[in-house]
Coordinates of C-alpha atoms in Angstrom, one line a residue:
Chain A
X1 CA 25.8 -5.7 33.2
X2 CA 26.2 -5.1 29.3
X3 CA 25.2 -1.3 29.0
X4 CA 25.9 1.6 26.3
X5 CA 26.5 4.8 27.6
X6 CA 26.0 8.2 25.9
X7 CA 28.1 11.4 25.9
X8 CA 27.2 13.8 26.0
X9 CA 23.9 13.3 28.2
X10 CA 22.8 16.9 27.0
X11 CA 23.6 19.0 23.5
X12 CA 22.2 21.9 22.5
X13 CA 22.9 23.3 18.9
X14 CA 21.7 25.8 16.5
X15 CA 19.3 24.1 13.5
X16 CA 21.2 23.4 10.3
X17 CA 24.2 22.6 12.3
X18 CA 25.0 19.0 12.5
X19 CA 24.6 16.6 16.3
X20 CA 26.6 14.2 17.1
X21 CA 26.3 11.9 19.7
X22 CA 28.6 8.7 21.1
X23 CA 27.6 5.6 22.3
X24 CA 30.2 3.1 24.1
X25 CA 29.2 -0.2 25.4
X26 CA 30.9 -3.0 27.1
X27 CA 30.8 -6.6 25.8
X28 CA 31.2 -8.1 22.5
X29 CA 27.3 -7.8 20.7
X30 CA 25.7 -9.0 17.8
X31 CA 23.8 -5.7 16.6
X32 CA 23.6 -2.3 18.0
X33 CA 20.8 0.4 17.8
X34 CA 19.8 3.8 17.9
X35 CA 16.4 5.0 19.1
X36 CA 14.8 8.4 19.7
X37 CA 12.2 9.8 22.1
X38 CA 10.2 12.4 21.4
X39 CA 9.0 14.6 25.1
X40 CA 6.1 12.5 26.6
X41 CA 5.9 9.6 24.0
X42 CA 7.8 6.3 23.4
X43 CA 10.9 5.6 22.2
X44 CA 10.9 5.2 17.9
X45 CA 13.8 3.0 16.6
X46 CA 16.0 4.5 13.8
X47 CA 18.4 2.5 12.8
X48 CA 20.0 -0.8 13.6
X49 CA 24.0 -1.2 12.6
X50 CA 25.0 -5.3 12.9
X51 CA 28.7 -6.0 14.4
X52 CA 30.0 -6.5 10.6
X53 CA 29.5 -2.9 9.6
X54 CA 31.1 0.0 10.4
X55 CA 28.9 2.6 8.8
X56 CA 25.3 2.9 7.8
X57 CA 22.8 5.5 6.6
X58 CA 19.9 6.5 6.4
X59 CA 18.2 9.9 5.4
X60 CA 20.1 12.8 7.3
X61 CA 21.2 9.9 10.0
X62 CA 24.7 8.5 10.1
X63 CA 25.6 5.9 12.4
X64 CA 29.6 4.4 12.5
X65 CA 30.3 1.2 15.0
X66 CA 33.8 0.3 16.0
X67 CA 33.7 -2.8 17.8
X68 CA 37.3 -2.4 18.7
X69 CA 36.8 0.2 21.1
X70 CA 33.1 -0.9 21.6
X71 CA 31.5 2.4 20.8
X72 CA 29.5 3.9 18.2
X73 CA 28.3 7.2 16.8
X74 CA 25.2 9.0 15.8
X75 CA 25.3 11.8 13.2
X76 CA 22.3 14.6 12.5
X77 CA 23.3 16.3 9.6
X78 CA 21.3 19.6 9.1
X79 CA 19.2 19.3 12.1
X80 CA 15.8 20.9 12.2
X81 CA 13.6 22.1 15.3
X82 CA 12.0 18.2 15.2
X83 CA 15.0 16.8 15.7
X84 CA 14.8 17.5 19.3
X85 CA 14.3 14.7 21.3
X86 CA 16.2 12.3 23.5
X87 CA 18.5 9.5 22.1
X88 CA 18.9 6.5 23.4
X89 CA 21.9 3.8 22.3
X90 CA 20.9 -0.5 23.0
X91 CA 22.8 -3.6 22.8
X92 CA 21.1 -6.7 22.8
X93 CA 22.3 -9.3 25.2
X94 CA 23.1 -12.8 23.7
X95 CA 19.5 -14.3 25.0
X96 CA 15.7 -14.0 25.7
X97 CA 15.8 -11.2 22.9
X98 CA 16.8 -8.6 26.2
X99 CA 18.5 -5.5 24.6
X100 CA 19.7 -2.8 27.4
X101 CA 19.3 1.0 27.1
X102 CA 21.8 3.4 27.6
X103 CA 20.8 6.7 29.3
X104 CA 20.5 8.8 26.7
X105 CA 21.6 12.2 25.0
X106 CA 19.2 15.1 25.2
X107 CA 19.4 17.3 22.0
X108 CA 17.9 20.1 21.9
X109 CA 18.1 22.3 18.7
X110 CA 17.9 25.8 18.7
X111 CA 15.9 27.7 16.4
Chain B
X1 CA -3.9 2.0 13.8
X2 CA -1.2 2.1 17.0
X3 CA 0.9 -1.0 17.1
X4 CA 1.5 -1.0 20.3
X5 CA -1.3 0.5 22.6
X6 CA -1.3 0.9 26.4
X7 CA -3.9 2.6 28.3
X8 CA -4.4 4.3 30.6
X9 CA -2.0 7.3 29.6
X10 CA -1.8 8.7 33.1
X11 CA -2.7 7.1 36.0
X12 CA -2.9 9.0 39.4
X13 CA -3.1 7.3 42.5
X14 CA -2.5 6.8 46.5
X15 CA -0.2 4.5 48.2
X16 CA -1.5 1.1 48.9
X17 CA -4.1 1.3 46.0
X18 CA -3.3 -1.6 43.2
X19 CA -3.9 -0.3 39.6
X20 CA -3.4 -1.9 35.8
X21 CA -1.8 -0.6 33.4
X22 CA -3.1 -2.9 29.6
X23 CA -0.9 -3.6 26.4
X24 CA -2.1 -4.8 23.3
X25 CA -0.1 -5.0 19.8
X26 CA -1.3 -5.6 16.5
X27 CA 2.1 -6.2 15.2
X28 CA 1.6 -10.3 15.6
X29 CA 5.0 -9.8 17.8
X30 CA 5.7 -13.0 19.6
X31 CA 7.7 -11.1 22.3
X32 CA 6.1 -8.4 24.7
X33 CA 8.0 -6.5 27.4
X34 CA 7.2 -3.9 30.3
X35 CA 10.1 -1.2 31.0
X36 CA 10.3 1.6 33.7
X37 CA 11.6 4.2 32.7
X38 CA 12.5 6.9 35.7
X39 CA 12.5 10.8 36.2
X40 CA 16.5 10.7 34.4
X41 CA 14.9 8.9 31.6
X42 CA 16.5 5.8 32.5
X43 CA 15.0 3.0 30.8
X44 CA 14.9 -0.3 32.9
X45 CA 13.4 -3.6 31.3
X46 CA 11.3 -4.8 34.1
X47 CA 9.3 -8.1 32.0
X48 CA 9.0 -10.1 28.9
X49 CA 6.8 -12.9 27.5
X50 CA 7.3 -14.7 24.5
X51 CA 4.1 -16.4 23.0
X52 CA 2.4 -16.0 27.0
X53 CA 5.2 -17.3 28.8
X54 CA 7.6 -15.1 31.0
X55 CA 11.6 -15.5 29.9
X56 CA 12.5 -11.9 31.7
X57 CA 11.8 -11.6 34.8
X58 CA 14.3 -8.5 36.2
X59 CA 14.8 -7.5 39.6
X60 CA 11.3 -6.5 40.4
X61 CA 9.7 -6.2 43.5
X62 CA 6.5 -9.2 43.8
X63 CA 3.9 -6.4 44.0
X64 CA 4.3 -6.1 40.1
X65 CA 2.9 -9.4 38.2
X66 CA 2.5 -9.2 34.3
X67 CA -0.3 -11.1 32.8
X68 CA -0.3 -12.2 29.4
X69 CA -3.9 -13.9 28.1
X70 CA -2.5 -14.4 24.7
X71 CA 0.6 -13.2 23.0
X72 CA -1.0 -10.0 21.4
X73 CA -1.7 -8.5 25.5
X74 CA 0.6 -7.9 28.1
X75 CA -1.0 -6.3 31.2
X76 CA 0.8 -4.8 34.7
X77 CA -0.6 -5.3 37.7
X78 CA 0.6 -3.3 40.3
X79 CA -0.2 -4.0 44.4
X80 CA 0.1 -2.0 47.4
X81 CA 1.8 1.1 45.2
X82 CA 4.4 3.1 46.8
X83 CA 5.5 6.1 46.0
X84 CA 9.3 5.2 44.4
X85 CA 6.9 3.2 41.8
X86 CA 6.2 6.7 40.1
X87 CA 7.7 6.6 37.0
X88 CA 6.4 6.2 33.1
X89 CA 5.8 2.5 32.5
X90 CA 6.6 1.3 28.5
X91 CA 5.0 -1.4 26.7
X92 CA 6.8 -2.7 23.8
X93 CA 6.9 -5.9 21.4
X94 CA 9.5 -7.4 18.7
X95 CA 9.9 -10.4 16.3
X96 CA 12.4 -11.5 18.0
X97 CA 15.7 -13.7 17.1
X98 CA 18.2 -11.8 15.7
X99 CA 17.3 -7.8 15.6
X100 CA 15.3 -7.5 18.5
X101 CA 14.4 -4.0 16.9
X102 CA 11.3 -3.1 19.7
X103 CA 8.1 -0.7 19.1
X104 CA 7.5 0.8 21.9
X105 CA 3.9 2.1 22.9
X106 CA 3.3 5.6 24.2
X107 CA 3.4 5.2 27.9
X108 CA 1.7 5.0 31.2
X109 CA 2.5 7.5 33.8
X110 CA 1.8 6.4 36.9
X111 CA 1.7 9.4 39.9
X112 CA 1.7 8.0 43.6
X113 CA 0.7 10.1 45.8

């Protein structure tokens, strides 16, 4: 089944550096998004990029989609200690408003 | 005010008890869902209603049956639990049709013992 995949699974940097993360998924999709879950609470979406753009921001976020090679990215620029949290990549299947999860990065920024 | 509430928080129980977990949103979403989501963080939708009626139904064993009264409450009800169900359970709700953007409650986290 249609799923996005992150890489890394775990990064670990020092704050004021900048995270990337990658996101690759396998079918043709309409929208792709980018979550983040903070330890012990539920996932908070951050930004949504539709299959006609290939780069949007917002705040210290960057996200670039490629639908060639069916993968995206997630930029952090300057991250800070609350940054740290688990990211999590979906693509919505064509029906029933389903979207599937990838299985996330873990970043962890270093103080 | 939480969009998206669930309670209990935790929940810790024996094998063979059957326990609820409750959802409610104040979002007036007309689409509610239930995901598991496992000890690697892997998030699996398990259900979703749209205005009270079920349109996902996963891979899920029968001992799990969402109710939904009215399309602001999605409850879990869980039978005869077993110890693989311990995991964090997620309510969440959208608009639906084209974004499918979801808010996402803060979780259940059901112990079987």
């Amino acid at each position: 089944s249609q799923q996005g995949e992150e890489d890394p699974q775990a990064l670990s940097i020092q704050e004021g550096e900048n995270a990337t993360m990658n996101c690759s998924y396998k079918t043709s999709i309409n929208n792709l998004q980018w979550y983040r879950q903070n330890s012990g609470r539920g996932l908070v979406h951050l930004i949504l990029i539709r299959s006609n753009e290939r780069e949007k921001h917002s705040g210290r976020l960057r996200v670039t989609l490629d639908t060639s090679k069916k993968s995206s990215s997630l930029l952090i620029t300057a991250s800070r200690a609350a940054d740290t949290a688990s990211y999590f990549c979906a693509t919505p299947m064509n029906r029933d408003d389903k979207i599937i999860f990838g299985k996330g990065t873990r970043l962890h920024i270093l103080p | 005010d939480t969009a998206v509430s669930q309670t209990p928080k935790y929940l810790v129980t024996q094998m063979g008890n059957d326990k609820s977990i409750k959802c409610e949103q104040n979002l007036g979403h007309d689409t509610m869902y239930w995901y598991k989501q496992d000890s690697k963080k892997f998030l699996k939708i398990m259900f979703s209603y749209n205005n009270k009626e079920l349109i996902i139904n996963e891979t899920v064993p029968n001992r799990f049956s969402p109710k939904s009264p009215d399309k602001a409450h999605l409850n879990l009800h869980i039978n005869s639990l077993e110890l693989g169900d311990s995991a964090v359970y997620f309510c969440a709700s959208s608009q639906g049709g084209g974004s499918n953007i979801q808010y996402f409650g803060a979780g259940t986290r059901l112990s079987v013992l």
